[in-house]
């Protein structure tokens, strides 16, 4: 019997739904996940939900953490970590993989395991591999626990930019030129792999962007203006992912659009524009999170352009079989065409992040946004759907 069909006791019917906010993780985006968790914990409606913060350390240990959002922000350019928030350096939080049992247990060597109660829904605010890529979603499917956001397939597609672009092209969505270098190619024939990148740049022009194929938060991305900078850019991208993506420069404006799942289906927010960042080469990690480069919300677009980018954002959501939420990133080229760059199935969710700001401007406040995502997850069964 699936867990969503299990009979509820009177005690279960009376208590508030328990939300486990899972954050941190093993990826290079660990700190941003912690910042996102702080914002969610600060804004979640405690009169409606019980909350259990669970951090995943950089080495993969699930830890019980303090419910202290004020310790989860970026202070004096210093990034937070789960290790600093964990209540113990040894204790582990364990989620049952029995779909008939949603009990969370805390265990510490030499002590009797302690039951922390049942979890009704997980709000995973992990970014990058080992959390946003379908791995955690698969675990939650096995456990029979509902969760916020995209399922296994959509999470995997949304994380791997190569297959994301392949899916978009198959649905007729406009995608810019790109080249992929896989780990085996680099290992067996590095000179051939370099030649493919150089040939790509010769065809589409310098500069090119070299980035991890399965990363986010603009980490590991380098704008390469000439051949001399290529080696360092490849090395930087491979620090985050052995599979790299090379993209041509699309001259135009950077436009973003949020998609949110409502009871009647996905809807698009007002779009935003990322203006040129004069103090940075492009909209990189520091521009996003450290120097907090401002975006324009709503984007100064015509009515027709706004409708078009909203249509494309919802199409991208559906093409990748997404659920819950997505931020879709586009270029509006000098020729006036929209080209989709990527989607984020768990976009930056801090108060300064573009996704919440776009929905705020669309009439959905940050607390309401969190509430809608949790409600959508509770409506949705685990398993095939």
CSV table of N, CA and C in Angstrom, one decimal, residues 18-75:
chain,number,residue,atom,x,y,z
A,18,UNK,N,4.2,18.1,8.9
A,18,UNK,CA,5.6,18.4,9.3
A,18,UNK,C,6.4,18.5,8.0
A,19,UNK,N,7.1,19.6,7.8
A,19,UNK,CA,7.9,19.8,6.6
A,19,UNK,C,9.4,19.7,7.0
A,20,UNK,N,10.1,18.8,6.3
A,20,UNK,CA,11.5,18.7,6.5
A,20,UNK,C,12.2,19.6,5.4
A,21,UNK,N,12.9,20.6,5.9
A,21,UNK,CA,13.6,21.5,4.9
A,21,UNK,C,15.1,20.9,4.9
A,22,UNK,N,15.4,20.3,3.7
A,22,UNK,CA,16.7,19.7,3.5
A,22,UNK,C,17.6,20.6,2.7
A,23,UNK,N,18.8,20.8,3.2
A,23,UNK,CA,19.7,21.8,2.5
A,23,UNK,C,21.1,21.4,2.7
A,24,UNK,N,22.0,22.2,2.0
A,24,UNK,CA,23.4,22.0,2.1
A,24,UNK,C,23.9,21.1,0.9
A,25,UNK,N,24.4,19.9,1.2
A,25,UNK,CA,24.7,19.0,0.2
A,25,UNK,C,26.2,19.0,-0.2
A,26,UNK,N,26.5,18.0,-1.1
A,26,UNK,CA,27.9,17.7,-1.5
A,26,UNK,C,28.4,18.6,-2.6
A,27,UNK,N,27.5,19.3,-3.3
A,27,UNK,CA,28.0,20.1,-4.5
A,27,UNK,C,28.7,21.4,-4.1
A,28,UNK,N,29.3,22.0,-5.1
A,28,UNK,CA,30.0,23.3,-4.9
A,28,UNK,C,29.0,24.4,-4.6
A,29,UNK,N,27.7,24.1,-4.7
A,29,UNK,CA,26.7,25.1,-4.4
A,29,UNK,C,26.1,25.0,-3.0
A,30,UNK,N,26.9,24.3,-2.1
A,30,UNK,CA,26.5,24.0,-0.7
A,30,UNK,C,26.1,25.3,0.0
A,31,UNK,N,26.9,26.3,-0.1
A,31,UNK,CA,26.6,27.5,0.7
A,31,UNK,C,25.3,28.2,0.3
A,32,UNK,N,25.1,28.3,-1.0
A,32,UNK,CA,23.9,29.0,-1.5
A,32,UNK,C,22.7,28.2,-1.1
A,33,UNK,N,22.8,26.9,-1.0
A,33,UNK,CA,21.7,26.1,-0.5
A,33,UNK,C,21.4,26.4,1.0
A,34,UNK,N,22.4,26.6,1.8
A,34,UNK,CA,22.2,27.0,3.2
A,34,UNK,C,21.5,28.4,3.3
A,35,UNK,N,22.0,29.3,2.4
A,35,UNK,CA,21.3,30.7,2.4
A,35,UNK,C,19.9,30.5,2.0
A,36,UNK,N,19.6,29.7,1.0
A,36,UNK,CA,18.2,29.5,0.6
A,36,UNK,C,17.4,28.9,1.8
A,37,UNK,N,17.9,27.9,2.5
A,37,UNK,CA,17.2,27.3,3.6
A,37,UNK,C,16.9,28.3,4.7
A,38,UNK,N,17.8,29.2,4.9
A,38,UNK,CA,17.6,30.3,5.9
A,38,UNK,C,16.4,31.1,5.6
A,39,UNK,N,16.3,31.5,4.3
A,39,UNK,CA,15.2,32.3,3.8
A,39,UNK,C,13.9,31.6,4.0
A,40,UNK,N,13.9,30.3,3.6
A,40,UNK,CA,12.6,29.5,3.7
A,40,UNK,C,12.2,29.3,5.1
A,41,UNK,N,13.2,28.9,6.0
A,41,UNK,CA,12.9,28.7,7.4
A,41,UNK,C,12.3,30.0,8.1
A,42,UNK,N,12.8,31.1,7.6
A,42,UNK,CA,12.4,32.4,8.2
A,42,UNK,C,11.0,32.7,7.8
A,43,UNK,N,10.6,32.3,6.6
A,43,UNK,CA,9.3,32.7,6.1
A,43,UNK,C,8.2,31.7,6.1
A,44,UNK,N,8.5,30.4,6.4
A,44,UNK,CA,7.5,29.4,6.4
A,44,UNK,C,6.5,29.7,7.5
A,45,UNK,N,5.2,29.4,7.2
A,45,UNK,CA,4.1,29.7,8.2
A,45,UNK,C,4.2,28.6,9.3
A,46,UNK,N,4.7,29.0,10.5
A,46,UNK,CA,4.8,28.1,11.6
A,46,UNK,C,3.4,27.8,12.3
A,47,UNK,N,2.4,28.6,12.0
A,47,UNK,CA,1.1,28.3,12.5
A,47,UNK,C,0.4,27.2,11.7
A,48,UNK,N,1.0,27.0,10.5
A,48,UNK,CA,0.4,26.0,9.6
A,48,UNK,C,1.2,24.7,9.5
A,49,UNK,N,2.5,24.8,9.7
A,49,UNK,CA,3.4,23.7,9.5
A,49,UNK,C,4.4,23.5,10.7
A,50,UNK,N,4.7,22.3,11.1
A,50,UNK,CA,5.8,22.0,11.9
A,50,UNK,C,7.0,21.9,11.0
A,51,UNK,N,8.2,22.3,11.4
A,51,UNK,CA,9.3,22.4,10.6
A,51,UNK,C,10.5,21.6,11.2
A,52,UNK,N,11.2,20.8,10.4
A,52,UNK,CA,12.3,20.1,10.8
A,52,UNK,C,13.5,20.4,9.9
A,53,UNK,N,14.5,21.2,10.3
A,53,UNK,CA,15.6,21.5,9.4
A,53,UNK,C,16.6,20.3,9.4
A,54,UNK,N,17.0,19.8,8.2
A,54,UNK,CA,18.0,18.8,8.1
A,54,UNK,C,19.0,19.2,7.1
A,55,UNK,N,20.3,19.3,7.6
A,55,UNK,CA,21.4,19.7,6.8
A,55,UNK,C,22.2,18.5,6.3
A,56,UNK,N,22.7,18.6,5.1
A,56,UNK,CA,23.6,17.6,4.5
A,56,UNK,C,25.0,18.2,4.4
A,57,UNK,N,25.9,17.6,5.1
A,57,UNK,CA,27.3,18.2,5.1
A,57,UNK,C,28.0,18.0,3.8
A,58,UNK,N,29.1,18.7,3.6
A,58,UNK,CA,29.8,18.6,2.3
A,58,UNK,C,30.4,17.2,2.0
A,59,UNK,N,30.4,16.3,3.1
A,59,UNK,CA,30.8,14.9,2.8
A,59,UNK,C,29.6,14.0,2.8
A,60,UNK,N,28.4,14.5,2.8
A,60,UNK,CA,27.2,13.7,2.6
A,60,UNK,C,26.5,13.2,3.9
A,61,UNK,N,26.9,13.6,5.1
A,61,UNK,CA,26.2,13.2,6.3
A,61,UNK,C,25.0,14.0,6.5
A,62,UNK,N,23.9,13.3,6.8
A,62,UNK,CA,22.6,14.0,7.1
A,62,UNK,C,22.7,14.4,8.6
A,63,UNK,N,22.5,15.7,8.9
A,63,UNK,CA,22.7,16.2,10.3
A,63,UNK,C,21.5,16.9,10.8
A,64,UNK,N,21.2,16.8,12.0
A,64,UNK,CA,20.2,17.6,12.7
A,64,UNK,C,20.8,19.0,12.9
A,65,UNK,N,20.1,20.0,12.5
A,65,UNK,CA,20.7,21.4,12.6
A,65,UNK,C,19.8,22.3,13.4
A,66,UNK,N,20.4,23.4,13.8
A,66,UNK,CA,19.7,24.4,14.6
A,66,UNK,C,18.7,25.1,13.6
A,67,UNK,N,17.5,25.4,14.2
A,67,UNK,CA,16.5,26.1,13.4
A,67,UNK,C,16.8,27.6,13.7
A,68,UNK,N,17.9,28.1,13.1
A,68,UNK,CA,18.3,29.5,13.3
A,68,UNK,C,18.6,30.2,12.0
A,69,UNK,N,17.6,30.7,11.3
A,69,UNK,CA,17.8,31.3,10.0
A,69,UNK,C,18.8,32.4,10.0
A,70,UNK,N,19.0,33.1,11.1
A,70,UNK,CA,19.9,34.3,11.1
A,70,UNK,C,21.3,33.8,11.0
A,71,UNK,N,21.6,32.6,11.2
A,71,UNK,CA,23.0,32.1,11.1
A,71,UNK,C,23.3,31.5,9.7
A,72,UNK,N,22.3,31.6,8.8
A,72,UNK,CA,22.4,31.0,7.5
A,72,UNK,C,22.7,31.9,6.3
A,73,UNK,N,23.0,33.2,6.6
A,73,UNK,CA,23.2,34.1,5.6
A,73,UNK,C,24.7,34.3,5.3
A,74,UNK,N,24.9,35.1,4.2
A,74,UNK,CA,26.3,35.5,3.9
A,74,UNK,C,26.6,36.8,4.7
A,75,UNK,N,27.7,36.7,5.5
A,75,UNK,CA,28.1,37.8,6.3
A,75,UNK,C,29.5,38.2,6.0
